[in-house]
Tab-separated table of C-alpha atoms in Angstrom:
chain	number	residue	atom	x	y	z
A	1	MET	CA	23.526	-76.420	-33.320
A	2	ASN	CA	20.204	-74.103	-34.668
A	3	THR	CA	20.599	-73.107	-38.292
A	4	LYS	CA	17.238	-71.701	-38.897
A	5	TRP	CA	18.375	-68.118	-38.630
A	6	LEU	CA	21.042	-69.020	-41.182
A	7	PHE	CA	18.493	-70.269	-43.782
A	8	ARG	CA	16.251	-67.298	-43.088
A	9	LYS	CA	18.867	-64.870	-44.034
A	10	VAL	CA	20.441	-67.282	-47.097
A	11	ARG	CA	18.635	-68.602	-49.832
A	12	VAL	CA	19.475	-72.290	-49.548
A	13	GLY	CA	18.097	-75.092	-51.955
A	14	LEU	CA	16.767	-78.029	-50.483
A	15	ARG	CA	19.607	-80.247	-51.736
A	16	MET	CA	22.070	-78.103	-49.788
A	17	GLU	CA	19.601	-77.567	-46.948
A	18	ILE	CA	19.770	-81.524	-46.709
A	19	VAL	CA	23.331	-81.879	-47.041
A	20	LEU	CA	24.315	-79.332	-43.987
A	21	ASN	CA	21.416	-80.940	-41.788
A	22	ILE	CA	22.919	-84.678	-42.505
A	23	ALA	CA	26.895	-82.923	-42.181
A	24	ILE	CA	26.054	-81.782	-38.750
A	25	LEU	CA	24.264	-84.490	-37.709
A	26	VAL	CA	26.793	-86.858	-39.020
A	27	VAL	CA	29.707	-85.158	-37.283
A	28	ALA	CA	27.912	-84.397	-34.087
A	29	SER	CA	27.119	-88.424	-33.901
A	30	LEU	CA	30.767	-89.331	-34.660
A	31	LEU	CA	31.975	-86.799	-32.713
A	32	LEU	CA	30.035	-88.229	-29.557
A	33	ILE	CA	31.101	-91.583	-30.574
A	34	GLY	CA	34.539	-90.606	-30.932
A	35	PHE	CA	34.716	-89.016	-27.537
A	36	THR	CA	33.110	-91.628	-25.765
A	37	ILE	CA	35.705	-93.950	-27.453
A	38	LEU	CA	38.365	-91.954	-26.713
A	39	LYS	CA	37.485	-91.347	-22.892
A	40	VAL	CA	37.018	-95.376	-22.549
A	41	SER	CA	40.207	-95.953	-23.923
A	42	GLU	CA	42.199	-93.389	-22.020
A	43	ASN	CA	40.688	-94.870	-18.598
A	44	GLN	CA	41.779	-98.035	-19.847
A	45	ILE	CA	45.276	-97.085	-20.067
A	46	LEU	CA	45.342	-95.039	-17.347
A	47	GLU	CA	44.003	-98.042	-15.084
A	48	GLN	CA	46.622	-100.045	-16.501
A	49	LYS	CA	49.303	-97.770	-15.855
A	50	ILE	CA	47.914	-97.451	-12.197
A	51	SER	CA	47.854	-100.986	-11.868
A	52	GLU	CA	51.943	-101.135	-12.805
A	53	GLY	CA	52.332	-98.523	-10.377
A	54	HIS	CA	50.826	-100.456	-7.489
A	55	ILE	CA	52.970	-103.286	-8.508
A	56	LEU	CA	56.145	-101.511	-8.677
A	57	LEU	CA	54.969	-99.707	-5.112
A	58	SER	CA	53.936	-103.003	-3.363
A	59	SER	CA	57.494	-104.527	-4.466
A	60	LEU	CA	59.135	-101.645	-2.838
A	61	LEU	CA	57.098	-101.761	0.074
A	62	ARG	CA	57.865	-105.641	0.726
A	63	GLY	CA	61.451	-104.586	0.345
A	64	ILE	CA	61.202	-102.001	3.132
A	65	ALA	CA	59.069	-104.219	5.278
A	66	THR	CA	62.301	-106.484	5.646
A	67	LEU	CA	64.338	-103.895	7.414
A	68	GLN	CA	64.712	-104.101	11.100
A	69	GLY	CA	66.063	-101.494	13.647
A	70	ASP	CA	64.698	-98.107	14.240
A	71	LYS	CA	67.130	-96.664	11.678
A	72	TRP	CA	65.960	-98.450	8.881
A	73	TYR	CA	66.079	-95.868	6.698
A	74	GLN	CA	69.773	-95.891	6.876
A	75	ASP	CA	70.144	-99.612	5.987
A	76	PRO	CA	72.474	-99.908	2.881
A	77	THR	CA	69.992	-102.609	1.372
A	78	LEU	CA	67.267	-99.899	1.467
A	79	SER	CA	69.454	-97.522	-0.713
A	80	ARG	CA	70.474	-100.712	-3.119
A	81	ILE	CA	66.675	-100.998	-3.535
A	82	LEU	CA	66.048	-97.517	-3.949
A	83	ILE	CA	69.086	-97.215	-6.604
A	84	GLY	CA	67.158	-100.357	-8.527
A	85	PHE	CA	63.597	-98.831	-8.351
A	86	THR	CA	64.878	-95.595	-9.790
A	87	GLN	CA	66.757	-96.789	-12.711
A	88	LEU	CA	63.245	-97.742	-14.049
A	89	ARG	CA	62.229	-95.506	-16.800
A	90	GLU	CA	58.852	-94.704	-15.732
A	91	VAL	CA	59.776	-93.716	-12.064
A	92	GLU	CA	60.882	-90.174	-11.755
A	93	GLY	CA	61.220	-89.929	-8.105
A	94	ILE	CA	60.724	-91.264	-4.290
A	95	TRP	CA	59.773	-89.582	-0.993
A	96	ILE	CA	59.897	-91.649	1.935
A	97	VAL	CA	58.868	-89.911	5.327
A	98	GLY	CA	58.847	-90.847	9.019
A	99	LYS	CA	55.613	-91.172	11.353
A	100	ASP	CA	55.978	-87.439	11.918
A	101	LEU	CA	55.726	-86.595	8.151
A	102	ARG	CA	59.466	-85.873	8.152
A	103	PRO	CA	61.603	-86.389	5.273
A	104	LEU	CA	63.801	-89.432	5.690
A	105	ILE	CA	65.048	-90.086	1.750
A	106	ILE	CA	64.254	-87.827	-1.397
A	107	ARG	CA	65.596	-89.343	-4.573
A	108	GLY	CA	64.763	-87.730	-8.002
A	109	LYS	CA	61.941	-85.647	-8.777
A	110	GLY	CA	58.001	-85.112	-8.737
A	111	GLY	CA	55.308	-83.712	-6.743
A	112	ARG	CA	55.448	-83.585	-3.072
A	113	TYR	CA	51.908	-83.776	-1.528
A	114	VAL	CA	52.115	-83.811	2.192
A	115	ALA	CA	48.052	-84.054	2.278
A	116	ASP	CA	47.955	-87.226	0.506
A	117	LEU	CA	50.799	-88.973	2.635
A	118	ARG	CA	49.011	-87.865	5.930
A	119	LYS	CA	45.676	-89.169	4.515
A	120	ALA	CA	47.330	-92.603	3.752
A	121	MET	CA	48.839	-93.059	6.966
A	122	ALA	CA	45.864	-92.188	8.848
A	123	GLN	CA	43.496	-94.377	7.015
A	124	GLY	CA	46.241	-97.036	6.570
A	125	ARG	CA	45.530	-97.322	2.514
A	126	GLY	CA	47.051	-95.882	-0.596
A	127	GLU	CA	45.911	-92.822	-2.415
A	128	VAL	CA	46.284	-92.034	-6.345
A	129	ARG	CA	46.797	-88.630	-8.047
A	130	LEU	CA	47.164	-87.887	-11.678
A	131	GLU	CA	48.687	-84.422	-12.640
A	132	SER	CA	47.688	-83.456	-16.072
A	133	ARG	CA	46.486	-80.438	-17.804
A	134	GLY	CA	44.521	-79.271	-20.955
A	135	THR	CA	40.744	-79.739	-21.636
A	136	LEU	CA	38.113	-82.286	-21.480
A	137	TRP	CA	38.832	-83.653	-25.062
A	138	TRP	CA	42.326	-82.670	-25.219
A	139	SER	CA	43.999	-83.577	-21.941
A	140	PHE	CA	47.829	-84.167	-21.270
A	141	TYR	CA	48.847	-86.405	-18.254
A	142	ARG	CA	52.305	-85.604	-16.751
A	143	ARG	CA	52.452	-87.693	-13.679
A	144	LEU	CA	51.045	-90.436	-12.040
A	145	ILE	CA	51.796	-90.160	-7.719
A	146	LEU	CA	51.073	-93.041	-5.610
A	147	THR	CA	51.141	-92.838	-1.886
A	148	ALA	CA	50.899	-95.777	0.513
A	149	PRO	CA	51.746	-95.826	4.469
A	150	LEU	CA	54.953	-97.897	5.678
A	151	THR	CA	53.470	-100.467	8.282
A	152	ARG	CA	55.730	-102.715	10.360
A	153	LYS	CA	53.810	-105.539	12.501
A	154	GLY	CA	50.485	-103.476	12.122
A	155	GLU	CA	52.105	-100.177	12.811
A	156	VAL	CA	52.517	-97.540	11.034
A	157	ILE	CA	56.298	-95.968	11.255
A	158	GLY	CA	55.938	-93.935	7.986
A	159	GLY	CA	54.682	-93.298	4.386
A	160	VAL	CA	56.261	-93.373	0.863
A	161	GLN	CA	55.067	-91.501	-2.221
A	162	VAL	CA	56.313	-92.627	-5.598
A	163	SER	CA	56.388	-90.428	-8.649
A	164	PHE	CA	55.712	-92.369	-12.349
A	165	SER	CA	56.350	-90.031	-15.592
A	166	LEU	CA	53.023	-90.606	-18.020
A	167	ALA	CA	54.835	-89.186	-21.018
A	168	ASP	CA	54.356	-92.621	-22.857
A	169	VAL	CA	50.727	-92.533	-22.115
A	170	THR	CA	50.135	-88.964	-23.271
A	171	ASP	CA	52.164	-90.231	-26.544
A	172	ARG	CA	50.188	-93.015	-26.907
A	173	LEU	CA	46.816	-90.819	-26.237
A	174	VAL	CA	47.858	-88.209	-29.026
A	175	VAL	CA	48.369	-90.631	-31.606
A	176	PHE	CA	44.998	-92.272	-30.856
A	177	ARG	CA	43.068	-88.912	-30.740
A	178	ARG	CA	44.557	-88.161	-34.270
A	179	LEU	CA	43.417	-91.510	-35.336
A	180	VAL	CA	40.217	-90.665	-34.078
A	181	LEU	CA	39.690	-87.517	-35.641
A	182	ILE	CA	40.883	-88.750	-39.070
A	183	LEU	CA	38.451	-91.468	-38.690
A	184	ILE	CA	35.783	-88.919	-37.828
A	185	ILE	CA	36.345	-86.797	-40.786
A	186	VAL	CA	36.591	-89.790	-43.537
A	187	ASP	CA	33.625	-91.267	-42.115
A	188	SER	CA	31.810	-87.654	-42.148
A	189	LEU	CA	32.711	-87.293	-45.741
A	190	VAL	CA	31.651	-90.757	-46.608
A	191	LEU	CA	28.198	-90.662	-44.888
A	192	VAL	CA	27.373	-87.517	-46.168
A	193	THR	CA	28.299	-88.011	-49.742
A	194	PHE	CA	26.194	-91.263	-49.999
A	195	GLY	CA	23.454	-90.169	-47.515
A	196	SER	CA	23.014	-86.886	-49.676
A	197	PHE	CA	23.057	-88.986	-53.054
A	198	LEU	CA	20.317	-91.367	-51.586
A	199	LEU	CA	18.317	-88.702	-50.395
A	200	ALA	CA	18.388	-86.399	-53.540
A	201	ARG	CA	17.670	-89.584	-55.396
A	202	ALA	CA	14.485	-90.320	-53.147
A	203	VAL	CA	13.143	-86.763	-52.329
A	204	VAL	CA	15.267	-84.204	-53.523
A	205	ASN	CA	14.944	-84.989	-57.391
A	206	PRO	CA	11.151	-85.888	-57.475
A	207	LEU	CA	10.320	-82.889	-55.470
A	208	LYS	CA	12.292	-80.611	-58.245
A	209	ARG	CA	10.611	-82.325	-61.090
A	210	LEU	CA	7.393	-81.697	-59.336
A	211	VAL	CA	8.577	-77.795	-58.732
A	212	GLU	CA	9.202	-77.938	-62.645
A	213	VAL	CA	5.767	-79.111	-63.528
A	214	ALA	CA	3.924	-76.632	-61.059
A	215	GLN	CA	6.218	-73.687	-62.708
A	216	ARG	CA	4.813	-74.760	-65.976
A	217	ILE	CA	1.035	-75.114	-64.831
A	218	ARG	CA	1.681	-71.496	-63.244
A	219	GLY	CA	2.767	-70.681	-66.559
A	220	GLY	CA	-0.872	-71.593	-68.121
A	221	GLU	CA	-0.021	-75.453	-69.199
A	222	LEU	CA	-2.557	-76.972	-67.265
A	223	ASP	CA	-2.074	-80.295	-69.185
A	224	GLN	CA	1.034	-81.159	-67.219
A	225	ARG	CA	1.149	-83.639	-64.676
A	226	ALA	CA	3.560	-84.956	-62.254
A	227	GLN	CA	5.228	-88.753	-62.699
A	228	ILE	CA	4.313	-90.900	-60.072
A	229	GLU	CA	7.513	-92.601	-59.711
A	230	TYR	CA	7.278	-94.117	-56.146
A	231	GLU	CA	4.736	-95.934	-53.780
A	232	ASN	CA	5.476	-93.881	-50.967
A	233	GLU	CA	4.586	-90.390	-49.641
A	234	ILE	CA	6.323	-88.720	-52.534
A	235	GLY	CA	4.107	-90.880	-54.704
A	236	GLU	CA	1.004	-89.882	-52.847
A	237	LEU	CA	2.395	-86.124	-52.908
A	238	ALA	CA	2.576	-86.470	-56.783
A	239	LYS	CA	-0.907	-88.204	-56.822
A	240	ALA	CA	-2.906	-85.440	-54.701
A	241	PHE	CA	-1.085	-82.456	-56.849
A	242	ASN	CA	-2.220	-84.352	-60.370
A	243	GLN	CA	-5.932	-84.352	-58.789
A	244	MET	CA	-5.650	-80.779	-57.751
A	245	VAL	CA	-4.197	-79.764	-60.943
A	246	GLU	CA	-7.314	-81.564	-62.868
A	247	ARG	CA	-9.765	-79.635	-60.575
A	248	LEU	CA	-8.037	-76.523	-61.158
A	249	ALA	CA	-8.308	-77.236	-65.304
A	250	GLU	CA	-11.881	-78.164	-64.937
A	251	LYS	CA	-12.740	-75.033	-62.914
A	252	GLN	CA	-10.926	-73.008	-65.511
A	253	ARG	CA	-13.094	-74.460	-68.046
A	254	ASP	CA	-15.848	-73.873	-66.112
A	255	LEU	CA	-14.912	-70.125	-65.347
A	256	GLU	CA	-14.368	-69.657	-69.308
A	257	THR	CA	-17.699	-71.366	-70.210
A	258	THR	CA	-19.329	-69.072	-67.563
A	259	ILE	CA	-17.202	-65.777	-69.021
A	260	LYS	CA	-18.116	-66.629	-72.719
A	261	LYS	CA	-21.927	-66.930	-71.671
A	262	LEU	CA	-21.985	-63.833	-69.587
A	263	LYS	CA	-19.918	-62.099	-72.509
A	264	GLU	CA	-22.839	-63.338	-74.808
A	265	ALA	CA	-25.844	-62.247	-72.469
A	266	GLN	CA	-24.246	-58.790	-72.197
A	267	GLN	CA	-23.858	-58.559	-75.924
A	268	GLU	CA	-27.292	-59.537	-76.475
A	269	LEU	CA	-28.620	-57.140	-73.512
A	270	LEU	CA	-26.664	-54.153	-75.083
A	271	LEU	CA	-28.228	-55.127	-78.404
A	272	SER	CA	-31.699	-55.477	-77.096
A	273	GLU	CA	-31.487	-51.896	-75.426
A	274	LYS	CA	-30.205	-50.550	-78.360
A	275	LEU	CA	-33.015	-51.993	-80.412
A	276	ALA	CA	-35.600	-50.876	-78.112
A	277	SER	CA	-34.103	-47.230	-78.236
A	278	VAL	CA	-33.687	-46.996	-81.917
A	279	GLY	CA	-37.174	-48.763	-82.309
A	280	ARG	CA	-38.876	-46.233	-79.974
A	281	LEU	CA	-37.089	-43.439	-81.716
A	282	ALA	CA	-38.115	-44.792	-85.394
A	283	ALA	CA	-41.611	-44.958	-84.659
A	284	GLY	CA	-41.844	-41.145	-83.991
A	285	VAL	CA	-39.966	-40.065	-86.789
A	286	ALA	CA	-41.915	-42.269	-89.219
A	287	HIS	CA	-45.362	-41.072	-87.922
A	288	GLU	CA	-44.039	-37.671	-88.414
A	289	ILE	CA	-42.375	-38.093	-91.991
A	290	GLY	CA	-44.889	-40.661	-93.153
A	291	ASN	CA	-48.128	-38.361	-93.876
A	292	PRO	CA	-45.912	-35.395	-95.959
A	293	LEU	CA	-44.123	-38.096	-97.927
A	294	THR	CA	-47.824	-39.315	-99.139
A	295	SER	CA	-48.323	-36.222	-100.289
A	296	VAL	CA	-45.387	-35.656	-101.964
A	297	LEU	CA	-45.809	-39.166	-103.991
A	298	GLY	CA	-49.257	-37.921	-104.821
A	299	HIS	CA	-48.232	-34.451	-106.071
A	300	THR	CA	-45.509	-36.211	-108.040
A	301	GLU	CA	-47.652	-38.790	-109.859
A	302	ILE	CA	-49.837	-35.715	-110.940
A	303	LEU	CA	-46.709	-33.700	-112.279
A	304	ARG	CA	-45.721	-36.713	-113.875
A	305	LYS	CA	-49.062	-36.895	-115.890
A	306	LYS	CA	-49.129	-33.310	-116.659
A	307	LEU	CA	-45.467	-33.253	-117.979
A	308	LYS	CA	-45.426	-36.158	-120.106
A	309	ASN	CA	-44.356	-34.084	-123.198
A	310	ASP	CA	-41.336	-32.335	-121.479
A	311	LYS	CA	-38.890	-35.103	-121.354
A	312	SER	CA	-36.319	-32.939	-119.005
A	313	LEU	CA	-38.780	-31.951	-116.436
A	314	LEU	CA	-40.382	-35.588	-116.482
A	315	ASP	CA	-36.860	-36.694	-116.058
A	316	LEU	CA	-36.581	-34.648	-112.866
A	317	VAL	CA	-40.061	-35.825	-111.638
A	318	GLU	CA	-39.265	-39.287	-112.007
A	319	ARG	CA	-36.028	-39.374	-110.182
A	320	THR	CA	-37.891	-37.181	-107.132
A	321	ARG	CA	-40.798	-40.035	-107.111
A	322	LYS	CA	-38.179	-43.149	-106.885
A	323	GLU	CA	-36.284	-41.340	-104.289
A	324	THR	CA	-39.479	-40.263	-102.507
A	325	GLU	CA	-40.411	-43.916	-102.788
A	326	ARG	CA	-37.442	-45.347	-101.432
A	327	ILE	CA	-37.967	-42.979	-98.222
A	328	ASN	CA	-41.064	-44.498	-97.766
A	329	ARG	CA	-40.056	-47.674	-97.964
A	330	ILE	CA	-37.428	-46.972	-95.042
A	331	ILE	CA	-40.080	-45.512	-93.199
A	332	LYS	CA	-42.344	-48.743	-93.825
A	333	ASP	CA	-39.414	-50.782	-92.154
A	334	LEU	CA	-38.975	-48.762	-89.498
A	335	LEU	CA	-42.745	-48.834	-88.489
A	336	GLN	CA	-42.162	-52.656	-88.832
A	337	PHE	CA	-38.805	-53.030	-86.753
A	338	SER	CA	-40.400	-50.477	-83.863
A	339	ARG	CA	-43.630	-52.573	-83.766
A	340	PRO	CA	-43.853	-56.054	-85.871
A	341	PRO	CA	-47.213	-56.651	-86.725
A	342	THR	CA	-49.162	-58.935	-84.278
A	343	SER	CA	-49.340	-62.439	-85.665
A	344	GLN	CA	-50.406	-65.579	-83.973
A	345	ILE	CA	-47.792	-67.752	-82.589
A	346	GLU	CA	-48.391	-71.148	-83.077
A	347	ASP	CA	-46.446	-74.697	-83.795
A	348	ILE	CA	-44.896	-74.732	-87.089
A	349	ASP	CA	-42.874	-76.773	-89.488
A	350	VAL	CA	-39.275	-75.067	-89.787
A	351	ASN	CA	-38.716	-77.310	-92.851
A	352	LYS	CA	-41.692	-76.365	-94.838
A	353	VAL	CA	-41.046	-72.625	-93.986
A	354	ILE	CA	-37.519	-73.240	-95.492
A	355	GLN	CA	-39.014	-74.603	-98.720
A	356	ASP	CA	-41.583	-71.970	-99.200
A	357	SER	CA	-38.889	-69.421	-98.825
A	358	LEU	CA	-36.545	-71.202	-101.438
A	359	ALA	CA	-39.444	-71.094	-103.701
A	360	LEU	CA	-39.583	-67.340	-103.233
A	361	VAL	CA	-36.051	-66.300	-103.524
A	362	THR	CA	-34.285	-69.079	-106.167
A	363	VAL	CA	-36.829	-67.342	-108.990
A	364	GLN	CA	-34.822	-63.919	-108.667
A	365	LYS	CA	-32.069	-62.805	-110.873
A	366	GLY	CA	-29.532	-62.984	-107.901
A	367	PHE	CA	-29.881	-66.964	-107.659
A	368	LYS	CA	-29.142	-67.628	-111.108
A	369	LYS	CA	-25.340	-68.402	-110.614
A	370	ILE	CA	-25.941	-69.583	-106.706
A	371	ASP	CA	-26.239	-73.269	-106.021
A	372	VAL	CA	-28.250	-74.632	-103.229
A	373	ASP	CA	-27.430	-77.586	-101.064
A	374	LEU	CA	-30.278	-78.375	-99.013
A	375	SER	CA	-30.112	-80.821	-95.823
A	376	LEU	CA	-33.294	-80.893	-93.729
A	377	GLY	CA	-33.306	-83.004	-90.609
A	378	ASP	CA	-36.036	-86.001	-90.366
A	379	GLY	CA	-38.747	-85.809	-87.620
A	380	LEU	CA	-37.715	-82.133	-86.312
A	381	PRO	CA	-40.369	-81.163	-83.495
A	382	PRO	CA	-42.531	-78.003	-84.546
A	383	ILE	CA	-41.551	-74.724	-83.086
A	384	ARG	CA	-43.368	-71.935	-81.512
A	385	GLY	CA	-43.715	-68.770	-83.902
A	386	ASN	CA	-45.045	-67.510	-86.775
A	387	SER	CA	-44.553	-68.940	-90.435
A	388	ASP	CA	-44.696	-65.536	-92.306
A	389	GLN	CA	-42.605	-63.967	-89.905
A	390	LEU	CA	-40.114	-66.657	-90.033
A	391	GLN	CA	-40.338	-66.701	-93.410
A	392	GLN	CA	-39.415	-62.713	-93.738
A	393	VAL	CA	-36.546	-63.715	-91.920
A	394	LEU	CA	-35.235	-66.673	-93.825
A	395	VAL	CA	-35.639	-64.534	-96.946
A	396	ASN	CA	-33.948	-61.756	-95.736
A	397	MET	CA	-30.814	-64.011	-95.004
A	398	LEU	CA	-30.699	-65.923	-98.080
A	399	MET	CA	-30.925	-62.630	-100.215
A	400	ASN	CA	-28.156	-61.461	-97.987
A	401	SER	CA	-25.864	-64.603	-99.052
A	402	ALA	CA	-27.018	-63.845	-102.522
A	403	ASP	CA	-25.659	-60.323	-102.648
A	404	ALA	CA	-22.570	-61.526	-101.093
A	405	MET	CA	-21.505	-63.599	-104.145
A	406	PRO	CA	-22.340	-61.615	-107.337
A	407	GLN	CA	-20.189	-63.837	-109.417
A	408	GLY	CA	-21.935	-67.031	-108.137
A	409	GLY	CA	-21.243	-69.412	-105.317
A	410	SER	CA	-23.053	-72.017	-102.853
A	411	ILE	CA	-25.446	-72.029	-100.089
A	412	PHE	CA	-25.712	-74.586	-97.671
A	413	ILE	CA	-28.799	-75.026	-95.482
A	414	ARG	CA	-29.185	-77.539	-92.527
A	415	THR	CA	-31.664	-78.104	-89.813
A	416	LYS	CA	-31.293	-80.475	-86.759
A	417	GLN	CA	-32.617	-80.653	-83.327
A	418	GLU	CA	-30.019	-79.476	-80.391
A	419	ASP	CA	-31.638	-80.323	-76.905
A	420	ASP	CA	-34.445	-77.998	-76.561
A	421	TRP	CA	-33.740	-76.259	-79.740
A	422	VAL	CA	-34.414	-76.717	-83.377
A	423	THR	CA	-31.123	-75.019	-85.528
A	424	ILE	CA	-31.558	-73.337	-89.017
A	425	SER	CA	-27.658	-73.193	-90.412
A	426	ILE	CA	-27.519	-70.997	-93.664
A	427	ARG	CA	-23.753	-70.987	-94.568
A	428	ASP	CA	-22.544	-69.131	-97.792
A	429	THR	CA	-18.995	-69.320	-99.947
A	430	GLY	CA	-19.316	-65.142	-99.933
A	431	GLU	CA	-16.960	-62.589	-99.144
A	432	GLY	CA	-17.500	-63.179	-95.736
A	433	ILE	CA	-17.831	-60.391	-92.649
A	434	PRO	CA	-14.608	-58.641	-91.374
A	435	ALA	CA	-13.947	-59.300	-87.493
A	436	GLU	CA	-14.434	-55.894	-86.715
A	437	ASN	CA	-17.721	-55.781	-88.234
A	438	LEU	CA	-19.284	-58.692	-86.566
A	439	GLU	CA	-20.768	-56.970	-83.579
A	440	LYS	CA	-22.336	-54.042	-85.838
A	441	ILE	CA	-24.533	-56.234	-88.208
A	442	PHE	CA	-27.383	-56.358	-86.129
A	443	ASP	CA	-27.409	-52.800	-85.599
A	444	PRO	CA	-30.116	-50.663	-86.888
A	445	PHE	CA	-29.328	-49.046	-90.430
A	446	TYR	CA	-25.663	-50.395	-90.516
A	447	THR	CA	-25.246	-51.810	-94.148
A	448	THR	CA	-22.235	-52.350	-96.675
A	449	LYS	CA	-24.547	-52.648	-99.473
A	450	SER	CA	-25.544	-49.382	-101.927
A	451	PRO	CA	-28.380	-47.559	-100.660
A	452	GLU	CA	-30.511	-48.688	-103.633
A	453	LYS	CA	-29.824	-52.321	-102.270
A	454	GLY	CA	-30.715	-51.706	-98.591
A	455	THR	CA	-31.598	-49.777	-95.777
A	456	GLY	CA	-29.567	-51.673	-93.079
A	457	LEU	CA	-32.578	-52.845	-91.379
A	458	GLY	CA	-33.032	-56.494	-92.641
A	459	LEU	CA	-30.963	-58.055	-89.441
A	460	SER	CA	-31.935	-55.795	-87.212
A	461	ILE	CA	-35.832	-57.001	-87.691
A	462	SER	CA	-34.797	-60.370	-88.332
A	463	LEU	CA	-33.351	-60.674	-84.725
A	464	LYS	CA	-36.195	-58.937	-83.298
A	465	ILE	CA	-38.590	-61.531	-84.575
A	466	ILE	CA	-36.594	-64.360	-83.591
A	467	GLU	CA	-36.229	-63.115	-79.953
A	468	ASP	CA	-39.922	-62.542	-79.853
A	469	PHE	CA	-40.314	-66.194	-80.775
A	470	GLY	CA	-37.726	-66.814	-77.479
A	471	GLY	CA	-34.893	-67.684	-79.837
A	472	LYS	CA	-31.426	-66.271	-80.689
A	473	ILE	CA	-29.166	-65.932	-83.636
A	474	LYS	CA	-25.384	-66.592	-83.831
A	475	VAL	CA	-22.908	-65.527	-86.605
A	476	ASN	CA	-19.849	-67.112	-87.600
A	477	SER	CA	-17.556	-65.519	-90.341
A	478	GLU	CA	-14.194	-65.045	-91.612
A	479	GLN	CA	-13.351	-62.552	-94.267
A	480	GLY	CA	-12.814	-64.289	-97.535
A	481	LYS	CA	-14.615	-67.709	-96.304
A	482	GLY	CA	-18.249	-66.933	-96.557
A	483	ALA	CA	-20.502	-66.301	-93.521
A	484	GLU	CA	-22.652	-68.823	-91.498
A	485	PHE	CA	-25.881	-67.570	-89.651
A	486	THR	CA	-27.498	-70.047	-86.985
A	487	ILE	CA	-31.152	-69.436	-86.063
A	488	TYR	CA	-31.948	-70.912	-82.476
A	489	LEU	CA	-35.734	-71.964	-82.287
A	490	LYS	CA	-37.511	-73.144	-79.475
A	491	LYS	CA	-39.106	-76.333	-80.053
A	492	GLY	CA	-43.108	-76.401	-79.725
A	493	SER	CA	-45.536	-78.719	-77.477
A	494	GLY	CA	-46.412	-81.076	-80.447
């Protein structure tokens, strides 16, 4: 039976599919076995019945053979023999014919088969016929008809045909068939139940657990693994599944790392392009504004000397001078940002530059309430750069940290070697940087300080200097928990 079409149309679980297939196989096998047993038993019963009929027919033929004369069929002895014979329960009728097939004696009922008589008389041997109806599986037998020739002294003088009832055979076969069907049903239920249980335990349940693990992995839980419960094909499948998941997790980690690096490279590229564009713009603006500002500063100085007795006007001139100087300072920063001064690149000692930078900033007013925790790595290789420019970067970052802690705090400075890099870490306990501002802090003119404290170019210039050294700057911060700037510098040849 082909059930493939059924499973295509109806969603059937593996357990049910196994149960259905086992049931089909078991029932088909038991039906075949039952049919074979029925047919063998049926043939044995019929052969026994035919054998018994031949015995009775032989006794009848011996009795007829003792009769004398041409009118033997009218002998009273034959009548007595036939009366006793027909009184047997299984005998339904007797038909005796002469040599010319003319009926001589008819007793009881039953079929009359002249062709069987003619054949038996012609060949000198008996014939057997079964009257039945029904199907191959469920047959009902009505009569057994035995035909034999009548001979005397080697000469055929007629023929006899005896009809036996097979009602008792049919009753026995019906009972036997019912018993076989009951046994098939019971055996099928037992075999399907226990077979399904054993297969579910050995196959379905491990596969079901494997599917559950696969679904959790599909949901992103790549730490899940299948349990290896058996040392067979199911166990090999679980091992292969676990190896596949491990490779998948490894590929995902590699992909995440690659994506992170790509994002960092993209941000650095965008920032570099932005800085380059602003630098070119700043250079042009600075040149155009620089000369007029110098003239304005000179004029304010002349006015300040001439109006030294007029305090109100002198105050206005002084304010003008200070604002002009602030503009001039911004212009200088722009020029430095757009074209950093060309300095000699050489091997420098990072730890020494840090100590020199601290010596400059710790005397500042903003550092009086700040503790500096300095931990410098031993045996660090020199880096390729310029000590003055690196000092400018460090001073800028240290002053930024101090500005972030107006009420005091701590600054932690660490240096160490990481592969081909020498790193400088500057961490403070200040206000921190909001997450939404982390991508903006290196943008030119971006600042959260008041105008008199900063122009927003310090970190932009610092990043450009470090990139010119072949390095990079990374920042980590959480608002309210301080900020950490890490400078990566390529180690030198020393």
